[in-house]
Coordinates of C-alpha atoms in Angstrom, one line a residue:
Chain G
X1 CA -0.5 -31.2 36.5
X2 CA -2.0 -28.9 33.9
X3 CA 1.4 -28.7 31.6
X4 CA 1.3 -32.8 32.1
X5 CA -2.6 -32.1 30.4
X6 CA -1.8 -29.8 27.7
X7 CA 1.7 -31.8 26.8
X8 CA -1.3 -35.3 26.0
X9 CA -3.5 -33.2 24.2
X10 CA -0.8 -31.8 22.0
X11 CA 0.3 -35.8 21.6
X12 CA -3.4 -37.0 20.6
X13 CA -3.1 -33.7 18.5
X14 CA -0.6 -34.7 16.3
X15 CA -1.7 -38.1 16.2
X16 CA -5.3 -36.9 15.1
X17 CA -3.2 -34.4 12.3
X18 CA -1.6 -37.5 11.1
X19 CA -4.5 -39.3 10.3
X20 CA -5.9 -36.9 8.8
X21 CA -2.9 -36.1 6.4
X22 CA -2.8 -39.8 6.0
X23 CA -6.6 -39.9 4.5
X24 CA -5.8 -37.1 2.4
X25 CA -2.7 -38.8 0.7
X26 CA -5.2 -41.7 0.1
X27 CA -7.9 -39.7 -1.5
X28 CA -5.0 -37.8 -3.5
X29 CA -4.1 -40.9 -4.9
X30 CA -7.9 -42.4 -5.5
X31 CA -8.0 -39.6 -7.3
X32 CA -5.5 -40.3 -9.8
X33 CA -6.2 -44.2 -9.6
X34 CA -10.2 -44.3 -10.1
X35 CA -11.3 -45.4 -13.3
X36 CA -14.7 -42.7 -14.1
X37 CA -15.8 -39.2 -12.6
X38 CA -17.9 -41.1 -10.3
X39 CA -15.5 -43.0 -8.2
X40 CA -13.0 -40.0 -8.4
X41 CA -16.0 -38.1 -6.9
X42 CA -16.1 -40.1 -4.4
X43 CA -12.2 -40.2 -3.1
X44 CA -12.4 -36.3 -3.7
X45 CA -15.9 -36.1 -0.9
X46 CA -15.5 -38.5 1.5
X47 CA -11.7 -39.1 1.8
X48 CA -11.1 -35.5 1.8
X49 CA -14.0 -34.5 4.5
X50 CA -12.9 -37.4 6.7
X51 CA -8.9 -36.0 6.4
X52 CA -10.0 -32.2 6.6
X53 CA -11.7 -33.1 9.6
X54 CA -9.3 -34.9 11.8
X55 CA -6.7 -32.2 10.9
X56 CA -9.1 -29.3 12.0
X57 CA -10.1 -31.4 15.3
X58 CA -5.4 -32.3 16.0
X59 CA -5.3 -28.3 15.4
X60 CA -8.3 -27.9 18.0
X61 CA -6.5 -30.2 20.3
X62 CA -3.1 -28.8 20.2
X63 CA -3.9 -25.1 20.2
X64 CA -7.6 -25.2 23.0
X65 CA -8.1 -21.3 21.9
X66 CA -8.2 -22.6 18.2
X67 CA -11.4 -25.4 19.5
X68 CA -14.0 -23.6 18.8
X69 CA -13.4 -22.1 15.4
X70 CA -12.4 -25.1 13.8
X71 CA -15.0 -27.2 15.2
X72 CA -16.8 -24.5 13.2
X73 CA -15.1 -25.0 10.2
X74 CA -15.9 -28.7 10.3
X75 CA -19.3 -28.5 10.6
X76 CA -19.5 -26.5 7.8
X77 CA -17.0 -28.4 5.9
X78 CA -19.7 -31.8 6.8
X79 CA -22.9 -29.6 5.5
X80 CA -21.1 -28.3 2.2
X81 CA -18.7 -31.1 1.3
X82 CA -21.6 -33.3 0.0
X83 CA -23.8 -31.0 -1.3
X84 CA -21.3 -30.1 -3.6
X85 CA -20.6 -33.1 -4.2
X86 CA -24.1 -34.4 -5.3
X87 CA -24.7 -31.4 -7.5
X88 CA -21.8 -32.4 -9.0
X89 CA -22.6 -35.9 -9.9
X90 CA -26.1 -35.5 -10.6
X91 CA -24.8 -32.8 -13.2
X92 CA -22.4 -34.3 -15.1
X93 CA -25.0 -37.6 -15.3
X94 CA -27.3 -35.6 -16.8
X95 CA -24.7 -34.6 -19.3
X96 CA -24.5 -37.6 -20.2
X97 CA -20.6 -38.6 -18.6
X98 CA -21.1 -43.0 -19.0
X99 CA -20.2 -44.9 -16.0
X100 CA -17.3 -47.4 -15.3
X101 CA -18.3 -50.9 -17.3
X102 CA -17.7 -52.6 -13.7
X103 CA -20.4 -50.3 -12.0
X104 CA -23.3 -52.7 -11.0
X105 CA -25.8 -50.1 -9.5
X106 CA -27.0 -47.3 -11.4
X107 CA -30.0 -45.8 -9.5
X108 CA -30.7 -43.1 -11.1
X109 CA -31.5 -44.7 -14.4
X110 CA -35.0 -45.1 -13.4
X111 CA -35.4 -42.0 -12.1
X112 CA -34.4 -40.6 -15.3
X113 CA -37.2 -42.7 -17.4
X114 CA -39.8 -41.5 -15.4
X115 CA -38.5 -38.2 -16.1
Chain E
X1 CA 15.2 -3.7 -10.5
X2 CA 11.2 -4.2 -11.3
X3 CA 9.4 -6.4 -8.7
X4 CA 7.6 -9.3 -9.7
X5 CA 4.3 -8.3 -7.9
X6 CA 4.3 -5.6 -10.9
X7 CA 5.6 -7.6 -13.6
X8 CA 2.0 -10.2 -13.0
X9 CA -0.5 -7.4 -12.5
X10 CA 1.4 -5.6 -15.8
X11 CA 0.8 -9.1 -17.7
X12 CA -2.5 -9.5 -16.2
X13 CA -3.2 -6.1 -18.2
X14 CA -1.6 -7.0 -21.2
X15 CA -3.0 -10.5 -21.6
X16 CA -6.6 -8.7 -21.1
X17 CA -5.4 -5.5 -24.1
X18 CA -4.5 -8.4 -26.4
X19 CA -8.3 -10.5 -25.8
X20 CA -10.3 -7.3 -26.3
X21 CA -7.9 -6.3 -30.0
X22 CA -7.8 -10.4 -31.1
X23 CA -10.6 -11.6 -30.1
X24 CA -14.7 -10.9 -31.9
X25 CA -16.9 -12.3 -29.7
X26 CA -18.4 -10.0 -27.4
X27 CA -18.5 -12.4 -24.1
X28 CA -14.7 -12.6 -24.5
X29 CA -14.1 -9.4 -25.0
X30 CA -16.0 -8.4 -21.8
X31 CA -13.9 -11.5 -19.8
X32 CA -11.0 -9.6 -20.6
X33 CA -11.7 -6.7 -19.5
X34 CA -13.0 -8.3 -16.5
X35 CA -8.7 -9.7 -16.5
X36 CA -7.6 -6.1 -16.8
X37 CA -9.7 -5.2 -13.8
X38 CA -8.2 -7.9 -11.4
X39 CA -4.7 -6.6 -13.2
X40 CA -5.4 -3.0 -11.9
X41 CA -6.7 -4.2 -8.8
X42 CA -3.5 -5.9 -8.0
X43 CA -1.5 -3.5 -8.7
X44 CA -2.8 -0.6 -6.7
X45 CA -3.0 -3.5 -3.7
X46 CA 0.8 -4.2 -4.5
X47 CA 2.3 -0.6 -4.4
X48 CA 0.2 0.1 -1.4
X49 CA 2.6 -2.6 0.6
X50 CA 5.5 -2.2 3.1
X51 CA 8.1 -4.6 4.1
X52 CA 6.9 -6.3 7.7
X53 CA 3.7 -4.4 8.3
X54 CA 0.6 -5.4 9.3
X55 CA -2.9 -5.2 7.9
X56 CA -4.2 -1.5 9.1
X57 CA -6.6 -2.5 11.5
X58 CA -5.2 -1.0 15.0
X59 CA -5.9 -4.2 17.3
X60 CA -2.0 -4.6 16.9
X61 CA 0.7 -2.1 17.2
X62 CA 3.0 -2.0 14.5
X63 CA 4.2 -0.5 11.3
X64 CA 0.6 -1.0 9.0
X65 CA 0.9 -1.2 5.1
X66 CA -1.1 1.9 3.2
X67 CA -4.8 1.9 3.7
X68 CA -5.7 4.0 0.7
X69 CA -5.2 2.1 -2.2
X70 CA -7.1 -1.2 -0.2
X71 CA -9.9 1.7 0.5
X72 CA -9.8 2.3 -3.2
X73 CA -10.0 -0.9 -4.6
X74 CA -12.5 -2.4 -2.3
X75 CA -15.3 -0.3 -4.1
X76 CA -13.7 -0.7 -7.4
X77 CA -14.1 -4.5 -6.8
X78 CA -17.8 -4.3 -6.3
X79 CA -18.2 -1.9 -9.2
X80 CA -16.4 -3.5 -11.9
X81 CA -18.9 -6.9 -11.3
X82 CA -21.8 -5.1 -11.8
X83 CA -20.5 -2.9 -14.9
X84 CA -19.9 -6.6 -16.4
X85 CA -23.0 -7.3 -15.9
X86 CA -24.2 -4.3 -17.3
X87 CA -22.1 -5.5 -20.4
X88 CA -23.1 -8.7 -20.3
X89 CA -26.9 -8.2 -20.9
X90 CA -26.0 -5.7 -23.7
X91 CA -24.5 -8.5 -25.3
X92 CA -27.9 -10.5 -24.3
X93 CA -29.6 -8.0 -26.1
X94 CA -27.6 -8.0 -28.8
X95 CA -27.6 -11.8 -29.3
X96 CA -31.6 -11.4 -29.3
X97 CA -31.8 -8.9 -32.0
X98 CA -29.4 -10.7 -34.2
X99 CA -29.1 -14.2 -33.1
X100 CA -25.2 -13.9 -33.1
X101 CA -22.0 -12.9 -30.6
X102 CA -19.4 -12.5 -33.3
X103 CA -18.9 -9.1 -33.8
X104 CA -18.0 -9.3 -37.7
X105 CA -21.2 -11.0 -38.3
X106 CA -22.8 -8.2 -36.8
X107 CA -21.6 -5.8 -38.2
X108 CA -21.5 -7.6 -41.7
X109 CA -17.5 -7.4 -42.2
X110 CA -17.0 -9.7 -44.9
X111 CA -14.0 -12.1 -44.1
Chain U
X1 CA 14.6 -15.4 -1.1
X2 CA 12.2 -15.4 1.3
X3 CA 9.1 -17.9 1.8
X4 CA 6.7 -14.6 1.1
X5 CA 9.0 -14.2 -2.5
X6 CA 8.9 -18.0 -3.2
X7 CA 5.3 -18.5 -2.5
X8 CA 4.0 -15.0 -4.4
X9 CA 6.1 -15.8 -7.6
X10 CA 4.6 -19.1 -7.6
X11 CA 0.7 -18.0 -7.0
X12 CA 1.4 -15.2 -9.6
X13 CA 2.9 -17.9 -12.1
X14 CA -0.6 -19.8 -12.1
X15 CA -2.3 -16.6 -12.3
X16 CA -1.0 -15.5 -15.1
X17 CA -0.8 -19.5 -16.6
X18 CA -5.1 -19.2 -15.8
X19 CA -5.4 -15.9 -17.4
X20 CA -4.1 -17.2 -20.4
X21 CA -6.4 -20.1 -20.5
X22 CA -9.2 -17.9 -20.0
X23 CA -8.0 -16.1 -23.2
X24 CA -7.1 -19.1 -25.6
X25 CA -10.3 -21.3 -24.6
X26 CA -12.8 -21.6 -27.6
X27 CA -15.1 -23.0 -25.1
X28 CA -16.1 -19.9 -23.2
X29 CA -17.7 -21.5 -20.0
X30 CA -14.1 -23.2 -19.4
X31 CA -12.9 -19.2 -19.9
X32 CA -15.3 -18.3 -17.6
X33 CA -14.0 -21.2 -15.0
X34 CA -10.6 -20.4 -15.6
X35 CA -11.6 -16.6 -14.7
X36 CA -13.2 -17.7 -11.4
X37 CA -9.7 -19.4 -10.2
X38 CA -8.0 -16.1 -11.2
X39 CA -10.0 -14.5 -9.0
X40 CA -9.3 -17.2 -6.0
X41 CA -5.8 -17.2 -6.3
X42 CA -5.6 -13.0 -6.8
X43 CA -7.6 -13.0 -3.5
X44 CA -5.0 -15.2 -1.8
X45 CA -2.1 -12.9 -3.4
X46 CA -4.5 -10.0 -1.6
X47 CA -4.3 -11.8 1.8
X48 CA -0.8 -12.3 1.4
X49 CA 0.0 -8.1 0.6
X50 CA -2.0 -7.8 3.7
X51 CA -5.6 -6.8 2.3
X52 CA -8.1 -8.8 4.5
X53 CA -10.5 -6.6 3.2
X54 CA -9.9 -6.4 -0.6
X55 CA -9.3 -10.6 0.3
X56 CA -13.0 -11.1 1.3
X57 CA -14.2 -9.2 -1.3
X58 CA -12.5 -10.4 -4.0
X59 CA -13.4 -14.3 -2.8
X60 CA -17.2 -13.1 -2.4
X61 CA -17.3 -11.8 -5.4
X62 CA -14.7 -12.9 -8.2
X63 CA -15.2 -16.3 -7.8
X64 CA -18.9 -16.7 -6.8
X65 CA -21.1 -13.8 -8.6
X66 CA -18.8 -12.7 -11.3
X67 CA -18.7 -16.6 -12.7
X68 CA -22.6 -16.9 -11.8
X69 CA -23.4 -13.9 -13.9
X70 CA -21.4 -15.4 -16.8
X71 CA -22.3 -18.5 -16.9
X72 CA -26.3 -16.8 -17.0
X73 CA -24.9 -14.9 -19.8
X74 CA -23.6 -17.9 -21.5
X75 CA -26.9 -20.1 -21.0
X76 CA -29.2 -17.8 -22.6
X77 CA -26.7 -17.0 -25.5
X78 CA -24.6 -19.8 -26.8
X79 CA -21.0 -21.5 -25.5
X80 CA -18.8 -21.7 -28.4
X81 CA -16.6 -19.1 -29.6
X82 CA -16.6 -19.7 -33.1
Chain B
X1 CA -2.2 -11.6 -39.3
X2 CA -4.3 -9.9 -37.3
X3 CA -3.6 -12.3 -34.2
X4 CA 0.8 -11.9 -34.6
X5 CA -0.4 -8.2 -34.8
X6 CA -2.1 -8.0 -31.0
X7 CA 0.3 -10.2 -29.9
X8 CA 2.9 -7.5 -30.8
X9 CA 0.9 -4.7 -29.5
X10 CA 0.4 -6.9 -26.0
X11 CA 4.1 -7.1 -25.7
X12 CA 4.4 -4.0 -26.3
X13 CA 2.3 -2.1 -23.6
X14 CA 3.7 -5.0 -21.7
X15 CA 7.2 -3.7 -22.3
X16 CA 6.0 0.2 -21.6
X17 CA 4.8 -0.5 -18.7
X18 CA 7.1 -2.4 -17.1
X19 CA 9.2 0.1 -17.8
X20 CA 7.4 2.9 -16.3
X21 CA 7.0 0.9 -13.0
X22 CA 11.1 0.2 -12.7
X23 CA 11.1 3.0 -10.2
X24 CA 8.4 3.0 -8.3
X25 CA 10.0 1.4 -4.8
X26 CA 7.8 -2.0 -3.5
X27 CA 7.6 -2.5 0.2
X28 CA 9.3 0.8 1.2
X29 CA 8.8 2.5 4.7
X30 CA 6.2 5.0 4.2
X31 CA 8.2 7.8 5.7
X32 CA 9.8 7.9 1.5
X33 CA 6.4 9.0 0.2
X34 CA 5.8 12.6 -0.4
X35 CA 4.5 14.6 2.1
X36 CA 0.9 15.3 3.1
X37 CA -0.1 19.2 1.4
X38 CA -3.4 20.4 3.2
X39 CA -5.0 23.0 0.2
X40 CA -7.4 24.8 3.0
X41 CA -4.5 26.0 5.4
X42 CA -1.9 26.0 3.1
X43 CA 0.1 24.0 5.0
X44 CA 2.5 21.0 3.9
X45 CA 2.4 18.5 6.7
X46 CA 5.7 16.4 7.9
X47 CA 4.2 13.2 7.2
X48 CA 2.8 11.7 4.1
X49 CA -0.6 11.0 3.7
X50 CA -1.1 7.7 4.9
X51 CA 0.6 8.2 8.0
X52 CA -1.5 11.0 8.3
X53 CA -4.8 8.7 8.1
X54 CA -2.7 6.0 10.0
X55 CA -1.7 8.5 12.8
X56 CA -4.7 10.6 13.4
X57 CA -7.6 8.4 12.0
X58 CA -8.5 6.7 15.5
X59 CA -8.9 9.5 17.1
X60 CA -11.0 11.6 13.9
X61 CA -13.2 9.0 13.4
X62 CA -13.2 6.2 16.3
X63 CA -13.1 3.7 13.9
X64 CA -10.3 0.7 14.6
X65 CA -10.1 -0.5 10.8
X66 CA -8.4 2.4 8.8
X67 CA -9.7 1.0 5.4
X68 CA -13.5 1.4 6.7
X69 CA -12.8 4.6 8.5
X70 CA -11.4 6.3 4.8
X71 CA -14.4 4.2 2.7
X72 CA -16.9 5.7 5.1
X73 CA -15.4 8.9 6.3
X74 CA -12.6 10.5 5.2
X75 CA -14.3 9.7 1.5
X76 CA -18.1 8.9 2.3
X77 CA -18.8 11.2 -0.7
X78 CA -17.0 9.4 -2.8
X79 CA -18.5 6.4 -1.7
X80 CA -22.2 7.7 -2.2
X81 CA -21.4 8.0 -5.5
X82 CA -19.7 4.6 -5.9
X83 CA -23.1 3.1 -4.5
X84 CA -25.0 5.4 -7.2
X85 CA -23.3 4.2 -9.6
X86 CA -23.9 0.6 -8.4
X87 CA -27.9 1.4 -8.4
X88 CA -27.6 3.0 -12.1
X89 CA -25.9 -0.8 -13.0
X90 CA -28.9 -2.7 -11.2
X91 CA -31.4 -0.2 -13.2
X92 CA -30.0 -1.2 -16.5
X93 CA -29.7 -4.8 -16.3
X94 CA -33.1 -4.8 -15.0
X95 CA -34.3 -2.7 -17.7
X96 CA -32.2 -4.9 -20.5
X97 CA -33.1 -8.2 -19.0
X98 CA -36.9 -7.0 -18.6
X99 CA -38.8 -10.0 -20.2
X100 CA -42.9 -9.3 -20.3
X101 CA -44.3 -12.9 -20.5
X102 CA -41.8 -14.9 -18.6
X103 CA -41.6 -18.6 -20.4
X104 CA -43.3 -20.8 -17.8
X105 CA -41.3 -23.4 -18.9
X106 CA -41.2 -26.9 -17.2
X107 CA -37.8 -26.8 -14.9
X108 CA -36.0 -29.7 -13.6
X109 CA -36.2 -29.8 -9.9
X110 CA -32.8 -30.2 -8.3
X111 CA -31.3 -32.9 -5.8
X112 CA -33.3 -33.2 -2.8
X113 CA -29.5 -33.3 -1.0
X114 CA -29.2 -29.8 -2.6
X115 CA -32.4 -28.4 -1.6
X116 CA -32.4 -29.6 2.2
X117 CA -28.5 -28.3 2.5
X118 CA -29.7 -25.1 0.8
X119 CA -32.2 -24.5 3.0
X120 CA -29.9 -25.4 6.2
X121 CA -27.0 -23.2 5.1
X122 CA -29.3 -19.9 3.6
X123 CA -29.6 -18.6 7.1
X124 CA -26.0 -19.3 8.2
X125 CA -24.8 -17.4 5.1
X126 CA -26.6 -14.6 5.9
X127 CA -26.2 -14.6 9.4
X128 CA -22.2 -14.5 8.4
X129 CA -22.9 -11.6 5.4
X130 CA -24.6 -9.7 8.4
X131 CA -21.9 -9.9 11.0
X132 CA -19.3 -8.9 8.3
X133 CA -21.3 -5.8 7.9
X134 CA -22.3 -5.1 11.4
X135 CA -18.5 -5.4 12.6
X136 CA -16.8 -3.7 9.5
X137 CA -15.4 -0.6 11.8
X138 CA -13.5 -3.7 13.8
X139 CA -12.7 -6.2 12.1
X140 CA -11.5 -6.9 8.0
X141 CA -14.8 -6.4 5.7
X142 CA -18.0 -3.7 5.5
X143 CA -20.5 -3.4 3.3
X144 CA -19.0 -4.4 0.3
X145 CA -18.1 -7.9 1.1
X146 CA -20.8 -8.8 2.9
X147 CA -23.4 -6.9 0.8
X148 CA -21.9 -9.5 -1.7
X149 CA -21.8 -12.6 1.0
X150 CA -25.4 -12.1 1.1
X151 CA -26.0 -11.7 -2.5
X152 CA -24.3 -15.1 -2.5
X153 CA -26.5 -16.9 -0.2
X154 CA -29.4 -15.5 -2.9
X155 CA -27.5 -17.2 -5.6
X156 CA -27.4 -20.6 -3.8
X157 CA -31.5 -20.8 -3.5
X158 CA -31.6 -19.6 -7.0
X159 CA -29.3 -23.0 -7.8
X160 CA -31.4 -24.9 -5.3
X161 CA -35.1 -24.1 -6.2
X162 CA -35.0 -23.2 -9.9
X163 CA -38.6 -21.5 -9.7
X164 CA -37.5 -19.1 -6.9
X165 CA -38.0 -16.2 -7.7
X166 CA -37.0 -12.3 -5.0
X167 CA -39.7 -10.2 -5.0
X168 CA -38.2 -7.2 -7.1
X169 CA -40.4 -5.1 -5.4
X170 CA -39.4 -5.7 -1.9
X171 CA -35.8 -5.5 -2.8
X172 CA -36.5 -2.0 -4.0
X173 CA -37.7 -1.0 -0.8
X174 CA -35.1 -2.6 1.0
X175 CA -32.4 -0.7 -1.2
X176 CA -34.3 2.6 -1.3
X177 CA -34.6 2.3 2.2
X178 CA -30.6 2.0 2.6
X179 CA -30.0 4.7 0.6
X180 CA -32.0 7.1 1.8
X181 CA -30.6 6.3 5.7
X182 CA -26.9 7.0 4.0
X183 CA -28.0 10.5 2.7
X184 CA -30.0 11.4 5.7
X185 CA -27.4 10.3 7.8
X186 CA -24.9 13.1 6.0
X187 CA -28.0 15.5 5.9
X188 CA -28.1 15.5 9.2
X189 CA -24.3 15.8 9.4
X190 CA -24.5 19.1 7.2
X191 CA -27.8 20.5 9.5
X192 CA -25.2 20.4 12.8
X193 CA -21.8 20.6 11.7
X194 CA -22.2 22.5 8.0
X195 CA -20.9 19.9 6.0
X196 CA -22.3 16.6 4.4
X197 CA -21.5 13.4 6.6
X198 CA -20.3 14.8 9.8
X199 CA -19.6 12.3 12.5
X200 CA -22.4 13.6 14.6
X201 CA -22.9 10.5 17.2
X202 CA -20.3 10.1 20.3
X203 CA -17.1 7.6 19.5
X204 CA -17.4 5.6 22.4
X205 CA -14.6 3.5 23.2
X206 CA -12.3 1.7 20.2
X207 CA -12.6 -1.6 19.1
X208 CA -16.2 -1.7 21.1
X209 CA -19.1 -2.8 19.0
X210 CA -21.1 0.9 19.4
X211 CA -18.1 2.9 18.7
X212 CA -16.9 4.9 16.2
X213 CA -20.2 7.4 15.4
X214 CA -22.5 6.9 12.4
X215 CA -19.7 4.7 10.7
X216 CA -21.6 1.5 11.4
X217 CA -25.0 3.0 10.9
X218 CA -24.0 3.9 7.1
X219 CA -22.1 0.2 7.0
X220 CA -25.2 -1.0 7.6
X221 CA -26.9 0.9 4.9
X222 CA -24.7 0.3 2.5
X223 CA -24.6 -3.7 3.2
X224 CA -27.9 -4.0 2.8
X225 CA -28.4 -1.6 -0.3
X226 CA -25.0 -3.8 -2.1
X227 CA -27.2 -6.8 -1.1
X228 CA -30.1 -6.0 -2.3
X229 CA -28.3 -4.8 -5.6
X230 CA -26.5 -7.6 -6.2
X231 CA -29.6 -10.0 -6.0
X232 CA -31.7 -7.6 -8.4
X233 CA -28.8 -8.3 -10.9
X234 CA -28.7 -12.0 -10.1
X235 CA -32.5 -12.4 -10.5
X236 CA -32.8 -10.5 -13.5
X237 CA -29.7 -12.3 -15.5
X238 CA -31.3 -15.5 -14.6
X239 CA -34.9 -14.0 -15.4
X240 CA -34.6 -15.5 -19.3
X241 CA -35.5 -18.9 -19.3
X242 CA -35.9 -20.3 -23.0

């Protein structure tokens, strides 16, 4: 009964891995398709977090020793993925990095007059 | 036959020689010493190794690689960063007394 | 040819490629960046020699203080090299 | 001229070197190394060094990692003086970097993402820098490492909240405190035993948390005196603002 257990976990394992690898081939090639640093941002954060996190969660489920550390890792990979990420952006429009001509919104143009 | 673990660390050194004789600015010259350290570094780490060993914490059994040079370079590690920054504000205070990092300027070699 | 021999060669390829951007950069916080990935992938070659210790170390410190202190250095001095 | 002339000099201590290291073996057994010569007894041992540490260190020091049990014991002077020279460092940066009227100068505030995740993740980070330090006779780290973990998690509020600012005066105490446990610690080795840094507490069992004597009592010590050293030289290279 338990192998029958372990042998569907290590099946919705892989098939958690292989979304995850999956999401990351996509945000590998947003990243080489986005037009400006702000849309490549983007691919690079949220892509990449969602991928890194189903991966960690199919090695969870295949290996049950393994759960605890990488649900771990992912919650630290979901606090520090978009910090960084925001730092980055804010930073480099602050530098003055111009945005894609078919952007629409551009919030933090008003912020920056009242600055 | 020379291994390629010491052929990198040996380049690692030599790229960080040729930054402090080429270059004049004082910030490079103290990022290439910093290279030389992590050359070093590596090195040591690299002839301390054996063949199918373990790291030497005894949890395991095992043939373990050789502690002494990791015991070594673990405090050379944390020394070297703070020597550099030692260096660094030097430069600092050199850049405030004469409002430049190249050292021919300062020292007023004419080019 | 092992995968250990394949994999080291490689890392110490880009190690030595990023040490020699670090020296041929005029713009020295790109230097400084290039430094800081030295310093990851020579704590990764660590790891690999089996140095968990000198690994930790090396990551704590190469590629978060040393490149903090030098970018400090750089923002009260100036960035080019002229 | 001058750059063709480094280039050649490079390649040439390049070419010396590599040289000198053709025979020195990489990945041998360590039963090839030279054998172990003990200067007070006179003695030449039948294993080399290493194996000597690797062989008999469990049992001298109770320690399970060998690299903290030679940092801490085997060369715990040495290390004293490592740390000393780390504190001489600290002094002069402070000293160089010593600015009498700070500019109060208008800062930009940061992202209010970076300042909420800054403030969730400080304690974490040190939580982790703490348990590297407290397990370093176990498990891979010690003082060093997480001395600079902690430093770290100093550096990401200084990124966060641009007018933060460590109290250099508590950080002294903190790091004079440290220090002065590591030399009364080895005092107190020399009162018992007759020489500096004796192992005077009971091992205990191996790979249990209170093992291994004063080894994590001076890891301790030194984490927090790296720590607290690391900051000072973080907070005083960002001290100039222009």
């Amino acid at each position: 009964m338990t192998a029958v257990v372990y042998i569907i976990l290590e099946i919705i394992g892989y098939i958690f891995i292989s979304i995850g690898t999956f999401f990351l081939l996509l945000a590998s090639i947003g990243l080489i398709r986005m037009p400006d640093v702000y849309n490549r941002m983007q691919t690079a954060t949220k892509a990449t977090t969602l991928g890194a996190l189903s991966v960690l969660v199919g090695i969870g489920l295949i290996d049950l020793w393994w759960l605890p550390k990488s649900l771990i890792l992912a919650i630290f990979i979901v606090l520090t993925a978009p910090i960084g990420a925001s730092a980055l952006a804010r930073a480099s429009y602050k530098h003055g990095v111009k945005l894609w001509k078919g952007s629409v919104v551009d919030k933090y143009k008003d912020e920056k007059e009242e600055d | 036959m020379i291994q390629y673990y010491y052929l990198g660390s040996i380049a690692l050194i030599a790229i960080g020689m040729y930054i402090v004789i080429a270059k004049r600015n004082l910030i490079k010259i103290i990022l290439g010493l910093d290279i030389m350290d992590t050359g070093v570094n590596l090195l040591f780490i690299s002839i301390g190794y054996v063949k199918n060993a373990t790291a030497p914490i005894e949890n395991v059994p095992g043939p373990y690689v050789d502690p002494i040079p990791q015991a070594l370079v673990l405090t050379a590690i944390v020394i070297g960063v703070s020597v550099m920054a030692l260096a660094l504000s030097i430069a600092i205070g050199i850049y405030k007394k004469t409002g430049t990092l190249e050292l021919d300027e300062i020292l007023g070699v004419k080019k | 040819m092992d995968l250990f021999t394949i994999v080291s060669i490689i890392l110490i390829i880009i190690t030595v490629i990023t040490a020699i951007i670090a020296a041929e950069m005029k713009d020295l916080l790109s230097a400084a960046i290039a430094l800081g990935i030295m310093s990851l992938i020579v704590s990764i070659l660590f790891y690999m020699l089996q140095a968990p210790d000198v690994a930790i170390t090396e990551a704590a410190i190469g590629a978060a203080l040393s490149m903090a202190v030098v970018i400090f250095a750089i923002r009260s001095t100036e960035r080019w090299e002229k | 001229m001058k750059k063709a002339l480094a280039i050649v000099l490079a390649i040439l201590i390049f070419i010396v070197f590599a040289l000198a290291f053709v025979k020195i073996p990489f990945g041998e057994k360590m039963s090839t190394y030279p054998h172990y010569y003990n200067p007070i007894t006179n003695q030449t041992s039948n294993m080399s060094l290493p194996q000597h540490y690797l062989t008999y260190g469990k049992n001298d020091t109770g320690a399970t990692n060998m690299v903290t049990a030679i940092v801490v014991d085997y060369r715990g002077f040495d290390t004293l003086g490592e740390v000393t020279v780390l504190f001489l460092a600290s002094t002069g940066v402070g000293s160089l970097m010593y600015v009498e009227n700070k500019v109060k100068k208008k800062v930009r505030r940061s992202n209010a993402v970076v300042e909420t995740g800054s403030k969730l993740l400080f304690g974490f980070i040190i939580l982790f820098g703490a348990y590297i330090f407290i397990h370093g006779h176990l498990t891979p780290g010690g003082g060093f490492p997480g001395g600079a973990v902690i430093a770290s998690a100093f550096l990401l509020l200084y990124l966060a909240y641009p007018k933060f600012h460590a109290k250099h005066e508590k950080l002294s105490v903190s790091e004079s405190i440290a220090g002065l446990t590591f030399v009364i610690v080895g005092l107190i080795g020399l009162i018992i035993a007759g020489y500096f840094l004796y192992n005077f507490l009971p091992f205990g069992l191996p790979t249990y948390l209170f093992s291994a004597g004063v080894i994590p009592l001076i890891y301790v010590a030194i984490g927090v005196k790296v720590g607290s050293e690391l900051t000072a030289i973080v907070d005083s290279m960002m001290g100039v603002r222009e």
